[in-house]
Amino acid sequence: MRPMRRIRRIVVGALFVFSVVACWLWWVKPKQVDMAQYAPADSLVYLESNRPLEVGESIARTDVWKDLETLTGHQDHSRRHRWLQQLVAWTGIGPIQSVILARAQLAIVVTQLGTSEEADTLRVKPEGAAIIETHTAESRIRSPVEQVLKRLAEMTYKKPTLRRTTVDGVDFIEWIAPEGGRQIVAAIFGSLIIVGNSEPAVQKCLAVTLHRQPSLKQDSELERMRVQLGGDQSLTFGYIPAGNSARLLSVGVPLMLGRAARDSQFEHLITASAPKLFGSIGWSSHPYMMGVEDRYLISLQSTIVAQLKPYFFGSSKINPQFQAILPADIHSVTYYKFGNPVATWQNLKTSISSQVDAVSAIVFASLLKSALLPYGIEEPEKFLAAVSGDILTMRLDENGEHAVLIASVRDRPSLRELATSKLLKNVRSVRVGKAEIIEDSDGEFAVGFINEYVVLGPPLDVRRCAENAIANVTMLSDEKLRRMTLFVPLSTSANIVTYTNDADRVRSFVSAVIAIGGARPVSSAAIEQMIEALPYSATETTLGERGFERTTRSPLGQFSTLLPLLVPEEPSPVTNSSQAK
C-alpha cells in the first residue's frame, strides 16, 4: 500500500504544481486592449499596431529586406526564435527590452495639423504622439525607456536640453533641440508610455487615459471600419474620423494648389462642404507575396454613391494596344476604364453639386477641372465628348513635369479644333510618319494624332510615342512589363488601375535602415541594381457600396513612407544617378 500512497502523493503534488503554474501563466499573460481607448476622440489621424514584432517579421520577409541583408552582410536571426519571443511575451521573463518589444501594443495619433509659410513653400507641421501599452510594471520600464529616449534625442538633436516637469501628478520628461523649435516629450503612467513632439499632444493623450476627456473608442464607425478592412488581423490599422476628413481635405487641397490654408475663406469653404460628400477614411496593411498590401476605404455619403454607381467607370480589360505607344521610362501610368467619358464626368459634377451649395459647387467643379489642366485641357467636357473608351495618363518622372495623356479618338475634327483653337496658341503642325503632331510655338506642349489615339503632353514625349507607333513595337521590354504587372495583371477588373515605380520610396527606406542600424556603407551602384529589379507598386480603385475602395500592392507598402519620417534629416547614404549630378 505504501508505494501506492507515494505514487498518489506524487500525482497530487504534480497536479498541484501544474495548477499553480497554469494559474500563474493565466495571470501574467497580457490581455490585449483596444488602443483607441487611449486616443483623443477628436484625433485627426489614428494608427495602431497590436503586434509590432509581427510588422518587423513581415518586412523581413519582403524581397527588399532580403536583398538588403545580402548587400550589408547582416543576417537577423532573431525571427528564427519566435517561440522564445512568445514565451517572453507570455511570462514577462527576460531582458526588459525584449519584454517590452514582445508585449507592446502601439498607437500613433495626430492631434493638430498646423501649416506655415516659409518663403514660397507651404509646410505642414503635425503635432502628435506615440502611445505604447507595454503590459509591464512602471518600475521595470521607466529607466530603460528613459535611456532609449535619451539616445533618440541625442541622435536627433545632437545636444538637447533636458527638462523635467510634473503635470497632473505625472512626471513629464522633455528633450529640447538647441534652437528651441523641436522637442521630444514623454510621460510614463503605469504600463503606458506616451511620447510626442509637443507637450499639448502628450497632455491630451494623458487626459484621455485619466478619463478626463472622451476617447476615440466611443466612435462606432471606427469598429465598422476595422471589420470591413480586416483591422484585427492586419499588421497595422489606420482611421480618420468622418468629422476630421474634411479638416484634412481643407489643408490638402490648398497644398495641391500651392496656396496657404491658414485663415483663408477657401479653407472654411472646403471644411464646411466636404462633410456633405466624404465620410471616414480607413487603412489596413497585410503581407502579400514578397511585399505588402495596403487597403483603403474612402467613405462617401450614401447619396453620392447611389448617384455615381450607375455611371461610374466600366470594368473591362485594359486595351493591350495602349502598350504599343508607351515609352520605356515610365514612372507611373494610370488606366481609367470609362464606359462613356463625358457622361461619367457630367454625372460626377452633378452628384457633387446636388449635395453642396452653389458657391461650393463652383469650387469643387474647379477642382475637378484642375485634374486635367496638367495636360492642357481647359474644357474637359468638350475634350471628353470627343474621345471614347479608356483613358491613360502617365508620368515619366517623379515630380510630374513630364505628364502625358492618351485616349482613343471618337471625333477627330473636334479634337483638332480644340488643339488649334483652345489647347494651343501659335500652333505649328509637324509630321512623324503618318502621325500628325500639333505643337505650340514655345515648344512646351503638343497634341499628337497617332493612329486611332490622341496624345497630349510635352512635344518630345509625344514624338516618342509617335515613333513607337511607327516602329509598331512597344518600347516596354518583357522584363519591364513583368515588373509593372507582377502584383496586378493588366486583366484586372478594377475601375482604375495605377502602376508606379516605387524606387524613390524604397531608396528612402533603405537609407533610413542603414542610418538607424549603423550598417556598413553600401555602394549606391549596388543599391540601384537591387532597386531596379523590384516590381512596381500597383493600385486598384473601385467604387464600392460605401465609397472608393483602393488596394495597393508594393515592395514595402506604406512602411517605406513611415520609417524615413522617424529618422533625422541628414545627407542620404543612398543616392540615384540624377541626384549625384
XYZ file of C-alpha atoms in Angstrom:
581
model
C 0.000 0.000 0.000
C 2.858 2.378 0.786
C 4.072 2.510 -2.872
C 0.528 3.345 -3.953
C 0.312 6.154 -1.393
C 3.658 7.508 -2.559
C 2.510 7.463 -6.198
C -0.740 9.131 -5.206
C 1.139 11.895 -3.358
C 3.425 12.417 -6.333
C 0.475 12.661 -8.704
C -1.407 15.041 -6.398
C 1.725 17.138 -5.929
C 2.366 17.271 -9.661
C -1.232 18.262 -10.297
C -0.971 20.964 -7.631
C 2.251 22.364 -9.119
C 0.750 22.199 -12.599
C -2.361 24.038 -11.403
C -0.265 26.744 -9.718
C 1.876 27.208 -12.840
C -1.204 27.294 -15.090
C -2.887 29.876 -12.848
C 0.291 31.943 -12.776
C 0.636 31.809 -16.585
C -3.001 32.809 -16.951
C -2.465 35.660 -14.511
C 0.710 37.057 -16.092
C -0.370 36.666 -19.726
C -1.041 40.192 -21.054
C -4.618 40.901 -22.075
C -4.818 42.770 -25.375
C -6.567 46.130 -25.070
C -8.257 48.391 -27.600
C -5.629 51.110 -28.123
C -8.353 53.521 -29.272
C -9.265 53.919 -25.579
C -6.082 55.997 -25.166
C -6.615 58.181 -28.270
C -8.459 61.515 -28.044
C -11.913 61.421 -29.605
C -11.031 64.383 -31.838
C -7.784 62.862 -33.162
C -7.149 63.870 -36.757
C -5.411 60.591 -37.603
C -5.227 57.336 -35.651
C -2.875 54.405 -36.365
C -2.496 51.194 -34.380
C -0.410 48.048 -34.433
C -1.268 45.358 -31.934
C 1.699 43.183 -32.920
C 4.678 45.437 -33.751
C 7.069 42.463 -33.832
C 4.910 40.857 -36.497
C 5.291 44.029 -38.562
C 9.059 43.629 -38.359
C 8.845 39.970 -39.281
C 6.649 40.743 -42.286
C 9.070 43.400 -43.518
C 11.911 40.903 -43.025
C 10.134 38.517 -45.392
C 9.998 41.052 -48.235
C 12.382 40.891 -51.173
C 13.710 44.354 -50.285
C 14.838 43.271 -46.831
C 16.357 40.001 -48.021
C 18.320 41.823 -50.728
C 19.430 44.428 -48.189
C 20.667 41.706 -45.828
C 22.696 40.262 -48.679
C 24.238 43.638 -49.512
C 25.079 44.593 -45.919
C 26.167 41.102 -44.894
C 23.957 41.363 -41.801
C 21.602 38.492 -41.042
C 18.886 38.970 -38.413
C 18.432 35.605 -36.674
C 16.004 36.808 -34.025
C 12.947 35.906 -36.097
C 14.060 32.265 -36.102
C 13.302 32.051 -32.376
C 9.692 33.124 -32.474
C 8.768 30.572 -29.821
C 11.170 32.341 -27.454
C 9.557 35.707 -28.201
C 6.145 34.209 -27.478
C 7.412 32.795 -24.172
C 8.833 36.201 -23.192
C 5.579 37.888 -24.182
C 3.504 35.426 -22.162
C 5.580 35.311 -18.990
C 7.305 38.697 -18.952
C 10.540 36.916 -18.078
C 13.630 38.121 -19.924
C 15.625 41.300 -20.642
C 13.300 44.251 -20.196
C 13.855 45.490 -23.761
C 12.780 42.086 -25.095
C 9.772 42.014 -22.771
C 8.582 45.435 -23.954
C 9.025 44.555 -27.633
C 7.287 41.203 -27.272
C 4.306 42.553 -25.301
C 3.851 46.035 -26.754
C 0.786 47.409 -28.478
C 1.349 50.657 -30.355
C -0.864 53.549 -31.414
C 0.021 56.845 -33.079
C -2.278 59.846 -33.050
C -2.092 63.195 -34.819
C -3.791 65.843 -32.718
C -3.082 69.003 -34.731
C -2.135 69.639 -38.354
C -0.708 73.124 -38.462
C 0.644 74.812 -41.576
C 3.173 77.602 -42.005
C 4.542 79.553 -44.944
C 8.283 79.800 -45.460
C 9.074 81.927 -48.492
C 7.015 80.323 -51.286
C 6.779 76.942 -49.566
C 3.781 75.767 -47.557
C 4.847 73.384 -44.795
C 2.713 71.062 -42.714
C 3.777 70.683 -39.073
C 1.666 67.993 -37.408
C 1.572 67.542 -33.642
C 1.035 64.061 -32.297
C 2.136 61.270 -30.013
C 3.020 57.583 -29.956
C 1.205 55.571 -27.271
C 2.760 52.280 -26.180
C 0.977 49.819 -23.913
C 3.834 47.698 -22.526
C 1.721 45.412 -20.273
C 4.650 45.677 -17.845
C 5.021 47.429 -14.481
C 6.209 51.044 -14.475
C 9.023 50.197 -12.062
C 10.536 47.883 -14.693
C 10.121 50.049 -17.767
C 10.890 53.591 -16.581
C 14.690 53.505 -16.540
C 15.263 51.626 -19.844
C 12.621 53.718 -21.631
C 14.222 56.965 -20.488
C 17.614 55.711 -21.691
C 16.218 54.846 -25.141
C 14.506 58.228 -25.461
C 17.686 59.985 -24.366
C 19.664 58.250 -27.129
C 16.953 59.121 -29.643
C 17.054 62.792 -28.616
C 20.847 62.907 -28.833
C 20.794 61.261 -32.251
C 18.103 63.685 -33.453
C 19.153 66.961 -31.815
C 22.862 66.341 -31.108
C 22.953 68.327 -27.838
C 19.430 68.558 -26.424
C 18.439 70.263 -23.185
C 16.757 68.027 -20.595
C 13.837 69.358 -18.570
C 11.575 67.555 -16.080
C 8.141 68.818 -15.068
C 5.044 67.452 -13.361
C 1.569 67.732 -14.888
C -1.489 66.382 -13.056
C 0.804 64.403 -10.769
C 2.559 62.694 -13.708
C 6.243 63.276 -14.456
C 6.990 64.732 -17.902
C 10.437 64.483 -19.482
C 11.393 66.856 -22.295
C 14.428 66.906 -24.573
C 14.578 70.250 -26.372
C 16.630 70.931 -29.503
C 19.320 73.660 -29.238
C 17.357 76.026 -31.483
C 14.287 75.526 -29.280
C 11.827 74.784 -32.075
C 11.700 70.997 -31.726
C 11.292 68.665 -28.783
C 10.619 65.141 -27.620
C 8.161 64.941 -24.733
C 7.458 61.752 -22.796
C 5.244 60.664 -19.929
C 5.173 57.210 -18.285
C 1.969 56.334 -16.500
C 1.753 52.794 -15.151
C 2.417 50.428 -18.043
C 1.730 53.172 -20.592
C 4.353 55.233 -22.435
C 3.299 58.406 -24.253
C 5.917 60.084 -26.475
C 5.112 63.142 -28.587
C 6.617 66.108 -30.382
C 4.785 68.649 -28.229
C 3.643 68.907 -24.625
C -0.026 69.629 -25.531
C -0.195 66.422 -27.592
C 1.122 64.297 -24.709
C -1.110 66.089 -22.193
C -4.158 65.425 -24.362
C -3.452 61.699 -24.567
C -2.775 61.555 -20.843
C -6.093 63.308 -20.139
C -7.879 60.574 -22.111
C -6.003 57.893 -20.141
C -7.118 59.567 -16.907
C -10.726 59.576 -18.223
C -10.859 63.363 -18.240
C -11.528 63.542 -21.973
C -13.515 61.231 -24.282
C -11.657 58.578 -26.249
C -11.827 57.524 -29.897
C -13.093 54.112 -28.775
C -16.537 55.683 -28.457
C -16.622 56.266 -32.235
C -18.875 53.469 -33.562
C -17.646 53.997 -37.133
C -14.123 53.008 -36.027
C -15.165 49.430 -35.286
C -17.155 49.152 -38.518
C -14.095 50.278 -40.451
C -11.926 47.743 -38.586
C -14.273 44.932 -39.566
C -14.508 45.930 -43.233
C -10.729 46.304 -43.642
C -9.800 43.271 -41.527
C -8.092 45.520 -38.998
C -7.940 42.898 -36.245
C -5.888 40.568 -38.457
C -3.809 43.303 -40.103
C -0.261 44.410 -39.421
C -1.459 47.967 -38.948
C -4.788 49.764 -38.994
C -5.442 53.458 -39.548
C -8.540 55.603 -39.195
C -9.577 59.183 -39.890
C -12.941 60.100 -38.308
C -15.619 61.496 -40.603
C -15.539 64.835 -38.821
C -11.819 65.246 -39.479
C -11.530 64.043 -43.074
C -12.927 67.440 -44.076
C -10.321 69.234 -41.962
C -7.515 67.282 -43.618
C -9.014 67.975 -47.032
C -9.092 71.696 -46.234
C -5.313 71.537 -45.769
C -4.575 69.042 -48.527
C -6.455 70.841 -51.309
C -4.649 74.172 -50.807
C -1.354 72.272 -50.688
C -2.113 70.751 -54.075
C -2.995 74.191 -55.390
C 0.081 75.780 -53.826
C -1.721 78.228 -51.565
C -1.775 78.698 -47.796
C -4.689 77.240 -45.881
C -4.373 79.271 -42.671
C -7.343 81.584 -42.007
C -8.433 81.569 -45.639
C -12.011 81.654 -46.877
C -11.082 78.800 -49.173
C -10.231 76.607 -46.161
C -13.527 77.367 -44.447
C -15.445 76.672 -47.642
C -13.841 73.255 -48.116
C -14.250 72.402 -44.418
C -17.956 73.267 -44.478
C -18.727 71.457 -47.734
C -16.583 68.309 -47.543
C -18.676 66.559 -44.804
C -21.617 66.594 -47.217
C -19.555 64.461 -49.576
C -16.980 62.491 -47.577
C -17.177 60.241 -44.523
C -14.464 58.452 -42.563
C -11.272 57.028 -44.068
C -9.658 53.709 -43.134
C -6.428 51.870 -43.926
C -5.007 48.444 -43.126
C -1.834 46.636 -44.181
C -1.261 42.922 -44.751
C 1.584 40.700 -46.015
C 1.244 39.904 -49.720
C 3.558 37.648 -51.709
C 7.043 39.056 -51.060
C 5.694 42.534 -50.384
C 2.882 44.358 -48.567
C -0.758 45.049 -49.395
C -2.405 48.274 -48.215
C -6.193 48.505 -48.257
C -8.014 51.825 -48.116
C -11.658 52.799 -47.821
C -12.613 56.404 -48.527
C -16.226 56.649 -47.409
C -18.676 58.759 -49.380
C -22.116 59.847 -48.349
C -24.645 57.190 -49.389
C -26.465 59.585 -51.724
C -23.221 60.255 -53.608
C -22.528 56.523 -54.007
C -26.072 55.911 -55.240
C -25.782 58.655 -57.844
C -22.317 57.639 -59.050
C -22.822 53.865 -59.237
C -24.823 53.686 -62.497
C -22.449 55.995 -64.369
C -19.099 55.162 -62.884
C -16.246 53.622 -64.798
C -16.507 50.324 -66.616
C -14.618 47.191 -65.643
C -13.412 45.860 -68.992
C -9.855 44.641 -69.503
C -7.169 47.192 -70.327
C -6.759 47.661 -74.085
C -3.409 45.979 -74.865
C -2.918 48.308 -77.857
C -2.049 51.099 -75.424
C 1.261 49.342 -74.793
C 2.363 49.864 -78.394
C 2.880 53.610 -77.942
C 4.203 53.709 -74.376
C 7.801 54.892 -73.837
C 10.205 52.705 -71.902
C 10.978 55.044 -68.984
C 7.559 55.255 -67.315
C 7.485 56.402 -63.703
C 3.753 55.809 -63.316
C 0.796 55.007 -65.528
C -2.934 55.027 -64.722
C -5.711 53.400 -66.736
C -9.227 54.850 -66.366
C -11.846 52.458 -67.716
C -14.622 54.713 -68.955
C -17.864 53.416 -70.370
C -18.778 56.925 -71.512
C -16.122 59.530 -70.538
C -18.227 62.672 -70.832
C -21.269 61.095 -69.139
C -19.116 59.970 -66.216
C -17.647 63.476 -65.885
C -21.029 65.209 -66.045
C -22.568 62.830 -63.511
C -19.662 63.352 -61.126
C -20.213 67.124 -61.278
C -23.972 66.725 -60.864
C -23.603 64.369 -57.904
C -21.337 66.819 -56.079
C -23.347 69.947 -56.864
C -26.559 68.289 -55.651
C -25.079 67.918 -52.160
C -23.482 71.350 -51.627
C -24.446 74.993 -52.005
C -23.912 76.943 -55.220
C -20.610 78.528 -54.227
C -19.158 75.218 -53.036
C -20.343 73.534 -56.237
C -18.338 76.056 -58.250
C -15.259 75.403 -56.105
C -15.464 71.622 -56.460
C -16.113 71.945 -60.203
C -12.918 73.992 -60.443
C -11.038 71.323 -58.509
C -12.298 68.637 -60.910
C -11.282 70.780 -63.847
C -7.802 71.259 -62.406
C -7.220 67.485 -62.632
C -6.909 67.802 -66.431
C -5.030 71.112 -66.544
C -1.570 69.401 -66.476
C -2.486 68.006 -69.898
C -3.504 71.402 -71.266
C -7.232 70.616 -71.138
C -9.210 73.695 -70.070
C -12.607 72.486 -71.368
C -12.930 68.928 -70.014
C -16.438 68.247 -71.313
C -15.596 69.166 -74.901
C -12.480 67.025 -74.793
C -14.147 64.020 -73.153
C -17.050 64.181 -75.617
C -14.537 63.807 -78.464
C -12.816 60.688 -77.060
C -14.110 57.223 -76.255
C -13.354 54.236 -74.079
C -10.384 54.091 -71.744
C -8.085 56.993 -70.924
C -4.474 56.550 -69.907
C -2.331 59.081 -68.044
C 1.348 58.681 -67.275
C 4.255 60.472 -65.675
C 7.747 59.971 -66.980
C 9.460 61.452 -63.924
C 8.948 61.615 -60.154
C 7.836 65.268 -59.954
C 5.300 65.012 -62.769
C 6.860 67.611 -65.062
C 6.513 65.138 -67.931
C 2.796 64.259 -67.839
C 1.151 62.584 -70.835
C -2.481 61.675 -71.570
C -3.549 59.109 -74.189
C -7.138 58.455 -75.294
C -8.984 56.779 -78.149
C -10.233 59.217 -80.785
C -14.005 59.432 -81.259
C -14.356 62.777 -83.038
C -11.078 63.733 -84.726
C -12.304 67.077 -86.227
C -13.496 68.268 -82.795
C -10.229 67.268 -81.179
C -8.232 69.010 -83.894
C -10.306 72.157 -83.460
C -9.711 72.052 -79.700
C -5.991 71.591 -80.290
C -5.671 74.521 -82.671
C -8.060 76.979 -81.018
C -8.190 76.140 -77.308
C -5.404 73.851 -76.174
C -2.560 75.552 -78.022
C -1.652 79.042 -79.173
C 0.528 79.978 -82.154
C 0.458 76.364 -83.326
C 2.572 74.588 -85.870
C 1.914 71.174 -87.364
C 4.597 68.546 -87.983
C 4.547 65.022 -89.339
C 6.201 61.965 -87.834
C 5.432 59.236 -90.316
C 1.632 59.033 -90.556
C 1.203 60.749 -87.216
C 0.228 64.427 -87.067
C 1.655 66.440 -84.177
C 0.452 69.951 -83.379
C 2.828 71.950 -81.163
C 2.770 75.395 -79.618
C 5.449 77.790 -80.810
C 7.151 77.761 -77.391
C 7.745 74.034 -77.635
C 6.105 73.386 -74.253
C 3.010 71.426 -75.250
C 1.822 69.234 -78.100
C -1.170 67.215 -79.300
C -0.471 64.165 -81.424
C -2.874 62.155 -83.571
C -1.262 58.721 -83.690
C -3.307 56.051 -85.443
C -6.625 55.958 -83.548
C -5.224 57.725 -80.474
C -4.762 61.305 -79.352
C -1.703 62.021 -77.178
C -1.255 65.208 -75.123
C 1.939 66.259 -73.356
C 5.420 67.750 -73.845
C 6.442 67.716 -77.546
C 9.424 65.411 -77.023
C 7.299 62.824 -75.209
C 4.515 62.989 -77.814
C 7.081 62.432 -80.583
C 8.488 59.424 -78.782
C 5.013 57.888 -78.625
C 4.611 58.535 -82.362
C 7.954 56.918 -83.138
C 6.978 53.853 -81.118
C 3.747 53.536 -83.093
C 5.575 53.905 -86.409
C 8.014 51.146 -85.464
C 4.984 49.042 -84.446
C 6.875 47.765 -81.412
C 6.454 48.551 -77.756
C 9.438 50.137 -76.051
C 8.499 48.305 -72.854
C 10.709 45.262 -72.505
C 9.200 41.994 -71.342
C 11.117 42.383 -68.083
C 9.784 45.928 -67.526
C 6.246 44.777 -68.230
C 6.706 41.861 -65.820
C 7.855 44.255 -63.073
C 4.910 46.571 -63.714
C 2.248 43.873 -63.607
C 3.680 41.426 -61.056
C 1.235 42.407 -58.299
C -1.777 43.231 -60.517
C -2.195 41.898 -64.091
C -3.495 44.022 -66.954
C -6.592 41.817 -66.949
C -7.790 43.322 -63.636
C -11.464 44.294 -63.487
C -10.832 47.341 -61.268
C -12.332 50.664 -62.437
C -8.949 52.372 -62.175
C -5.501 50.775 -62.018
C -2.202 52.570 -61.420
C 1.330 51.217 -61.749
C 4.071 53.272 -60.070
C 7.819 52.890 -59.852
C 8.466 52.683 -56.091
C 12.229 53.283 -56.405
C 12.336 56.584 -54.516
C 10.316 55.311 -51.565
C 12.404 52.135 -51.357
C 15.581 54.212 -51.614
C 14.445 56.373 -48.666
C 13.572 53.276 -46.661
C 16.984 51.692 -47.313
C 18.734 54.923 -46.308
C 16.703 55.034 -43.084
C 17.516 51.401 -42.247
C 21.233 51.988 -42.802
C 21.121 55.170 -40.677
C 19.224 53.511 -37.820
C 21.125 50.228 -37.831
C 24.567 51.690 -38.323
C 25.278 49.096 -41.000
C 28.424 49.247 -43.037
C 28.213 51.556 -46.081
C 26.728 50.096 -49.216
C 27.653 51.370 -52.661
C 24.990 53.343 -54.490
C 25.509 51.162 -57.563
C 24.636 48.022 -55.596
C 21.548 49.663 -54.109
C 20.390 50.885 -57.514
C 20.860 47.460 -59.043
C 18.726 45.968 -56.282
C 16.003 48.590 -56.693
C 15.984 48.234 -60.468
C 14.870 44.611 -60.127
C 11.937 45.340 -57.790
C 8.337 45.282 -59.030
C 6.245 48.423 -59.429
C 3.537 49.162 -56.901
C 0.047 48.539 -58.273
C -3.160 50.198 -57.078
C -6.681 49.064 -57.938
C -9.544 51.501 -57.301
C -13.223 50.607 -57.416
C -16.451 52.250 -56.303
C -17.970 50.022 -53.628
C -21.131 50.213 -51.559
C -19.616 52.652 -49.067
C -17.213 54.624 -51.229
C -13.896 54.298 -53.009
C -12.030 51.092 -52.220
C -8.319 51.096 -53.039
C -5.881 48.213 -52.784
C -2.163 48.887 -53.248
C 0.401 46.102 -53.502
C 4.032 47.123 -53.407
C 7.510 46.021 -52.271
C 7.135 47.618 -48.807
C 3.729 49.292 -48.594
C 3.282 52.448 -46.527
C 6.129 51.306 -44.253
C 8.547 52.698 -46.847
C 6.978 56.118 -46.196
C 6.568 55.873 -42.412
C 10.053 54.680 -41.399
C 12.017 57.574 -43.003
C 9.839 60.013 -41.016
C 11.446 58.685 -37.814
C 14.999 59.412 -38.970
C 16.656 62.837 -38.610
C 17.181 64.642 -41.893
C 20.781 64.089 -42.895
C 22.582 63.528 -46.179
C 21.336 60.236 -47.530
C 23.854 57.407 -47.854
C 21.994 56.271 -50.952
C 21.564 58.489 -53.987
C 20.424 57.885 -57.502
C 22.346 58.967 -60.529
C 20.315 62.095 -61.126
C 20.871 63.270 -57.552
C 24.572 62.696 -57.786
C 24.988 65.033 -60.742
